Structure formats: structure tokens, C-alpha cells
Coordinates of C-alpha atoms in Angstrom, one line a residue:
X294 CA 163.7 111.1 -11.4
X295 CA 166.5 110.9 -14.1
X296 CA 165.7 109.6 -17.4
X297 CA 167.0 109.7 -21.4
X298 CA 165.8 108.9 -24.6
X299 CA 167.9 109.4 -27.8
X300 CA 166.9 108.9 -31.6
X301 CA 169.1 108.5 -34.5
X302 CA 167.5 110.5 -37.3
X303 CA 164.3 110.5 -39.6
X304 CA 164.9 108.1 -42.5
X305 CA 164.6 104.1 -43.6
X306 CA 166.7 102.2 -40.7
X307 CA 165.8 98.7 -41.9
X308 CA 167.8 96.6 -44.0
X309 CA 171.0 95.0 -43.1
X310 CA 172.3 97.6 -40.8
X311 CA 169.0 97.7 -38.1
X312 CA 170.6 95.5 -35.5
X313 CA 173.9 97.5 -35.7
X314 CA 172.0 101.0 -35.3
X315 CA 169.5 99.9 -32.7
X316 CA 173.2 98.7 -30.7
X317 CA 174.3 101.8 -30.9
X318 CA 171.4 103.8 -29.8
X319 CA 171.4 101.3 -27.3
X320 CA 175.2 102.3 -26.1
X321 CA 174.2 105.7 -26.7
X322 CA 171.2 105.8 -24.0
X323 CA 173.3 103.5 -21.8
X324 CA 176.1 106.0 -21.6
X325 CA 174.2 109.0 -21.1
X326 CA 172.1 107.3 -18.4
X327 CA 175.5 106.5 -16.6
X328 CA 176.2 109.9 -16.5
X329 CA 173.1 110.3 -14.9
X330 CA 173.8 108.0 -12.5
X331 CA 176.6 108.8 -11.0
X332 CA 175.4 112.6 -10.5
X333 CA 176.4 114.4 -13.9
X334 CA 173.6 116.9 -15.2
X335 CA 171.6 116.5 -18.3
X336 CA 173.8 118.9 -20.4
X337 CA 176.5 116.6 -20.0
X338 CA 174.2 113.4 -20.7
X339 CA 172.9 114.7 -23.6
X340 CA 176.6 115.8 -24.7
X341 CA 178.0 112.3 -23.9
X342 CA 175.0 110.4 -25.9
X343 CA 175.1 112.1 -28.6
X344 CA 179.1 111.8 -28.8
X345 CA 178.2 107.8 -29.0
X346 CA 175.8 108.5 -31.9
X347 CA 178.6 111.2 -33.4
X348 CA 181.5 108.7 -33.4
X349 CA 179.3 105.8 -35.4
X350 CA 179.8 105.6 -39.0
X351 CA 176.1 104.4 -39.0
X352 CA 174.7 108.0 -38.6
X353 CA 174.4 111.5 -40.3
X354 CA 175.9 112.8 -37.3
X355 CA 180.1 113.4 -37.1
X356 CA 182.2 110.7 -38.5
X357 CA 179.7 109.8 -41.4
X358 CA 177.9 112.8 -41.8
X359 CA 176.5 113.5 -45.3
X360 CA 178.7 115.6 -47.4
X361 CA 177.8 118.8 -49.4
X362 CA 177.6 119.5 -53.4
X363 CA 181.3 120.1 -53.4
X364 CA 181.8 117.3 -51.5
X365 CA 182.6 118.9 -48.4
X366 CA 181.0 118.0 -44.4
X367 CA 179.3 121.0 -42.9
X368 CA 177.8 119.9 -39.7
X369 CA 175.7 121.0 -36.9
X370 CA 174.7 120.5 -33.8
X371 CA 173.0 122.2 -30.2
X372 CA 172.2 122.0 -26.8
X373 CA 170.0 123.7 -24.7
X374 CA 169.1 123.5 -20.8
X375 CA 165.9 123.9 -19.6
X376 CA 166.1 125.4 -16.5
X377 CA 168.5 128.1 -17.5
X378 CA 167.3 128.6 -21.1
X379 CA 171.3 128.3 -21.9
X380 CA 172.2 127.5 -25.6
X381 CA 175.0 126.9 -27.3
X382 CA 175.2 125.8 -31.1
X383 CA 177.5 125.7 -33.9
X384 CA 176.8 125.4 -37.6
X385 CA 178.6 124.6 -40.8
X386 CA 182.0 123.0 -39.0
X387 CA 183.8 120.6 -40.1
X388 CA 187.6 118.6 -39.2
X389 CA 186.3 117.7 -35.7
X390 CA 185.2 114.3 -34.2
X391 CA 182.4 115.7 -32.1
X392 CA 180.1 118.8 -32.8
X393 CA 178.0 118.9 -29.6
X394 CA 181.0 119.0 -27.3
X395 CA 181.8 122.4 -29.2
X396 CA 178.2 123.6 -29.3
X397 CA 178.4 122.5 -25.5
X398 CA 181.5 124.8 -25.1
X399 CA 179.6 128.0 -26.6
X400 CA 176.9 127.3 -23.5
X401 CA 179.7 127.4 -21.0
X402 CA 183.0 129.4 -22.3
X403 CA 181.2 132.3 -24.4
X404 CA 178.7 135.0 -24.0
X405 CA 177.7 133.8 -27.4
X406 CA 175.0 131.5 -28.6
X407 CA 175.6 130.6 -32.1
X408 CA 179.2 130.1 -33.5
X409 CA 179.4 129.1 -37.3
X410 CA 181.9 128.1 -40.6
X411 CA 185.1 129.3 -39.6
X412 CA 185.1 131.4 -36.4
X413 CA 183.2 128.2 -35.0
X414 CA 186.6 126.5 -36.0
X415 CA 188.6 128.9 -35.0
X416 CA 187.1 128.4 -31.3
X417 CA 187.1 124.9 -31.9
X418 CA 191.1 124.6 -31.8
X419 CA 191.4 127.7 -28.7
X420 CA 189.1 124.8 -26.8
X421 CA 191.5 122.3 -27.5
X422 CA 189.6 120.3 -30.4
X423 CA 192.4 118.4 -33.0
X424 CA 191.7 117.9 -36.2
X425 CA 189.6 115.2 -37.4
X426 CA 188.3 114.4 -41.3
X427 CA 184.4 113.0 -40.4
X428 CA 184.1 112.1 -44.0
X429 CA 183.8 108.3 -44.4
X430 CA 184.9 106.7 -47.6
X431 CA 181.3 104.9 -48.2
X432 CA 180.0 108.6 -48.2
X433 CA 182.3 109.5 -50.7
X434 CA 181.1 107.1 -52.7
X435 CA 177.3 107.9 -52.0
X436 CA 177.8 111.2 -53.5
X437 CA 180.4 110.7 -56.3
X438 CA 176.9 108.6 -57.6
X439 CA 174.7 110.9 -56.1
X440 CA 175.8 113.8 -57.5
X441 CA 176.4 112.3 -61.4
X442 CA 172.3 111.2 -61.1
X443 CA 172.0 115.5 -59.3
X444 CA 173.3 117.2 -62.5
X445 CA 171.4 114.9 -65.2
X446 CA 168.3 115.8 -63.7
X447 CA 166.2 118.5 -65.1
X448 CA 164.8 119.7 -62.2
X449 CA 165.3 122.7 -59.8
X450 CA 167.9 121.8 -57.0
X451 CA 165.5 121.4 -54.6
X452 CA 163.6 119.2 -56.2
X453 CA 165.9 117.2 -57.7
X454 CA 167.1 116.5 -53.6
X455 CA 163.7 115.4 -53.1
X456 CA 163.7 113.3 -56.1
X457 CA 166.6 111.6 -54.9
X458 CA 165.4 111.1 -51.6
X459 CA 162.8 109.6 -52.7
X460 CA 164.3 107.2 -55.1
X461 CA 167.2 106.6 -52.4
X462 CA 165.2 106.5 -49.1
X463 CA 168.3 105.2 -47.2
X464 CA 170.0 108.6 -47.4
X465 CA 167.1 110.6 -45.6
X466 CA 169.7 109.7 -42.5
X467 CA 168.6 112.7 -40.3
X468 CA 169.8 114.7 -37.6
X469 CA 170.5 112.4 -33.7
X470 CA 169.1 113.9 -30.6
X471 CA 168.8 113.6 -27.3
X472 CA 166.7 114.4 -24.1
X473 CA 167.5 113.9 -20.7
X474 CA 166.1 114.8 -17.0
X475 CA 168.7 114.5 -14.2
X476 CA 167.9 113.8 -10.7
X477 CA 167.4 117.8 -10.1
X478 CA 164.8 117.7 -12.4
X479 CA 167.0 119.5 -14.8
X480 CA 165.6 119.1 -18.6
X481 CA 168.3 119.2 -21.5
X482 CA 168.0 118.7 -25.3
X483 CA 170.6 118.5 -27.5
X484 CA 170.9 117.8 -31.7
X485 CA 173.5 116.9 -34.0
X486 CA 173.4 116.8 -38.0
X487 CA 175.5 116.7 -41.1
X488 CA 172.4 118.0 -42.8
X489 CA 170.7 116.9 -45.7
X490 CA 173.3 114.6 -49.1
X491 CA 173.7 117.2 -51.7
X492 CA 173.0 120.3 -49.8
X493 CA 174.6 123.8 -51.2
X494 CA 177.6 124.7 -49.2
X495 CA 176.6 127.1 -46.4
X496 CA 172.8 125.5 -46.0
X497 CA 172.0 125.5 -42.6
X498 CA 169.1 123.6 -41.1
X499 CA 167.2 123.3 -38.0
X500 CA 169.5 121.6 -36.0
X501 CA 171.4 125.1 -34.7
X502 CA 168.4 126.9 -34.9
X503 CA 166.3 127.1 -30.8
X504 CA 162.8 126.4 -31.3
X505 CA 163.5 124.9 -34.3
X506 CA 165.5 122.1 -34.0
X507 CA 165.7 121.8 -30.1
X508 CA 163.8 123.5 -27.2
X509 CA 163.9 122.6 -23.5
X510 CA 162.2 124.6 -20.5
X511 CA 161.7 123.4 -17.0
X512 CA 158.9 120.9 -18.0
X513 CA 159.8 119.7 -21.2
X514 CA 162.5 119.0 -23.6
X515 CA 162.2 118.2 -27.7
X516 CA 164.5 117.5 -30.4
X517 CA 163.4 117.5 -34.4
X518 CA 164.8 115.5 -37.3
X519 CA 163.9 115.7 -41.0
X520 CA 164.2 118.0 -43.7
X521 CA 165.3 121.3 -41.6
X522 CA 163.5 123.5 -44.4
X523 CA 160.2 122.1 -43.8
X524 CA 160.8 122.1 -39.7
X525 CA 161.3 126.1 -39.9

């Protein structure tokens, strides 16, 4: 029996911008479920959710993703299949539109499971992938302030991440995920992230990470969101 369920991320989603995430998870879960329906697998329904998710501003995930101390987008993302125990995943790319349809490609095209920085981008263009600047002008601004209230605190790093978080709740925007079952019974998990506001350049998370940030075998399929560091 096919099925889907997709999330966008560990954080505050209240506030003026509820109805406008829940229509997009809503798009997201439709979309992959189409897939489903008209005989696609699970890899490609979790690959075509998350894309939904990846190309809304509204999420830490592709166009919007959260944007490193030097103001620079490092994203992530994976995909596993359950029946296979296949993986692909990239880590720290940036200037594409979708991250899981390259993590996708290192499952199918390479011998390879984890691709990062700039041999991930690299691969990224032999697939095909143009260039694309994720970086949303309302993040720039989030961390032109965020970082000015970073280096007046007295605080180590991490802590002064926490702190923000938790005087800025609305920025814990975490990683999007998806799960899916197609009608073979085939279990697929796939992740996508920008990370965590503020992070040092080169910080990876859980979201490329198998075991960590997804897992799917031939009975069940999970995908985390949160503070990476804490889900390792």
C-alpha cells in the first residue's frame, strides 16, 4: 500500500507564516503521492517532495536555507532505500536549486555514497545541475543582525548559537524530510538541510550522515530534524 508523510523541520512554525507552510507541506505530500500513484518508486517520491519543500523560501532547505558565519549556504541533503540499503548524500554544496536530486544522483550514477564541498559540485555540473544562488535576501538580513548580536556575546560559539536560538526561536528552522512506501512495498527516506544560522563554514550535521539523519530498511523508514550535534 503506497503512502508519504513529509515534515518541514524542528522549530516555531506559528505566526504569520503557518497557513503558508502547512500549504506547502500540503503540495509537498500531494506531489510525492502522485508519483506514487502513477507507478514511480519511493526514491523518486521522496526526491520529488522534498524538491517542493527545497524550492519554498519558507524552509531551511534549498532556496532559503540558513547561511554560514561568512555568510555563505552550505547545504545537505540524503536519500536512502530500504530494500537495497542504497544511499546517496551530499554535504556542504551550494549554487544549486535542489540538493536531494544530487544526493539522489550519487545513489544511482556513482559507486560512491557521500559526495561533499566542491567535488560534490563538481559532479553536480557533469549531471547537468546549472547554477542557482539559494540565498534569499530575508536571510541575508537575518544574519547581517544575527551575526552583529554573535560577536557581542561573550560566550563560546556554541553557546552563543544556543543563546540565539533561544532568544530567536523562529530560526531553529530545521532540516525537511520525507518517507514514502510505494506499492512494492519499497521504503525510502530522504533529508534535506541548510543546517543550523551561524554555523562555522564546513560544519556538517546529521542530515548526510546514515543512521543519523535518515535510515530506511525493508520495514521502516525515519528521517531526524534538530540540532545535528545532539542527533549524533
Amino acid at each position: 500500500m503506497k503512502a508519504i508523510i513529509v515534515h518541514g523541520g524542528a522549530g516555531r512554525h506559528g505566526g504569520d507564516r503557518f497557513r503558508e507552510k502547512l500549504d506547502v507541506l500540503r503540495e509537498a505530500a500531494s506531489r510525492g503521492f502522485e508519483t506514487l500513484r502513477k507507478g514511480g518508486d519511493s526514491v523518486r517520491a521522496c526526491e520529488e517532495a522534498i524538491k517542493c519543500l527545497e524550492d519554498s523560501p519558507l524552509f531551511n532547505a534549498g532556496t532559503g536555507s540558513v547561511l554560514t558565519l561568512d555568510g555563505r549556504c552550505e547545504m545537505d541533503a540524503s536519500i536512502m532505500r530500504g530494500d537495497t540499503y542504497e544511499i546517496g548524500a551530499v554535504a556542504g554544496v551550494d549554487r544549486i536549486k535542489n540538493p536531494i536530486s544530487l544526493a539522489v544522483k550519487v545513489m544511482e550514477e556513482t559507486d560512491h555514497v557521500l559526495l561533499m564541498g566542491e567535488g560534490a559540485m563538481k559532479f553536480a555540473r557533469l549531471m547537468g545541475f546549472e547554477y542557482y544562488d539559494p540565498i534569499t535576501e530575508e536571510r541575508r538580513k537575518q544574519w547581517e543582525e544575527l551575526k552583529k548580536d554573535f560577536l557581542e556575546g561573550k560566550e563560546t560559539p556554541w553557546n552563543k548559537i544556543r543563546g540565539l536560538i533561544r532568544r530567536h526561536p523562529e530560526l531553529l528552522a530545521g532540516t525537511v524530510g520525507c518517507v514514502a512506501v510505494d506499492d512494492r512495498g519499497v521504503i525510502a527516506a530522504g533529508s534535506s538541510t541548510g543546517g543550523v544560522f551561524l554555523k562555522l563554514f564546513g560544519r556538517v550535521g546529521d542530515t548526510p550522515i546514515p543512521g543519523a539523519g535518515i535510515y530506511a530498511t525493508p520495514y521502516a523508514g525515519s528521517t531526524a530534524t534538530g540540532i545535528g550535534e545532539g542527533i549524533i
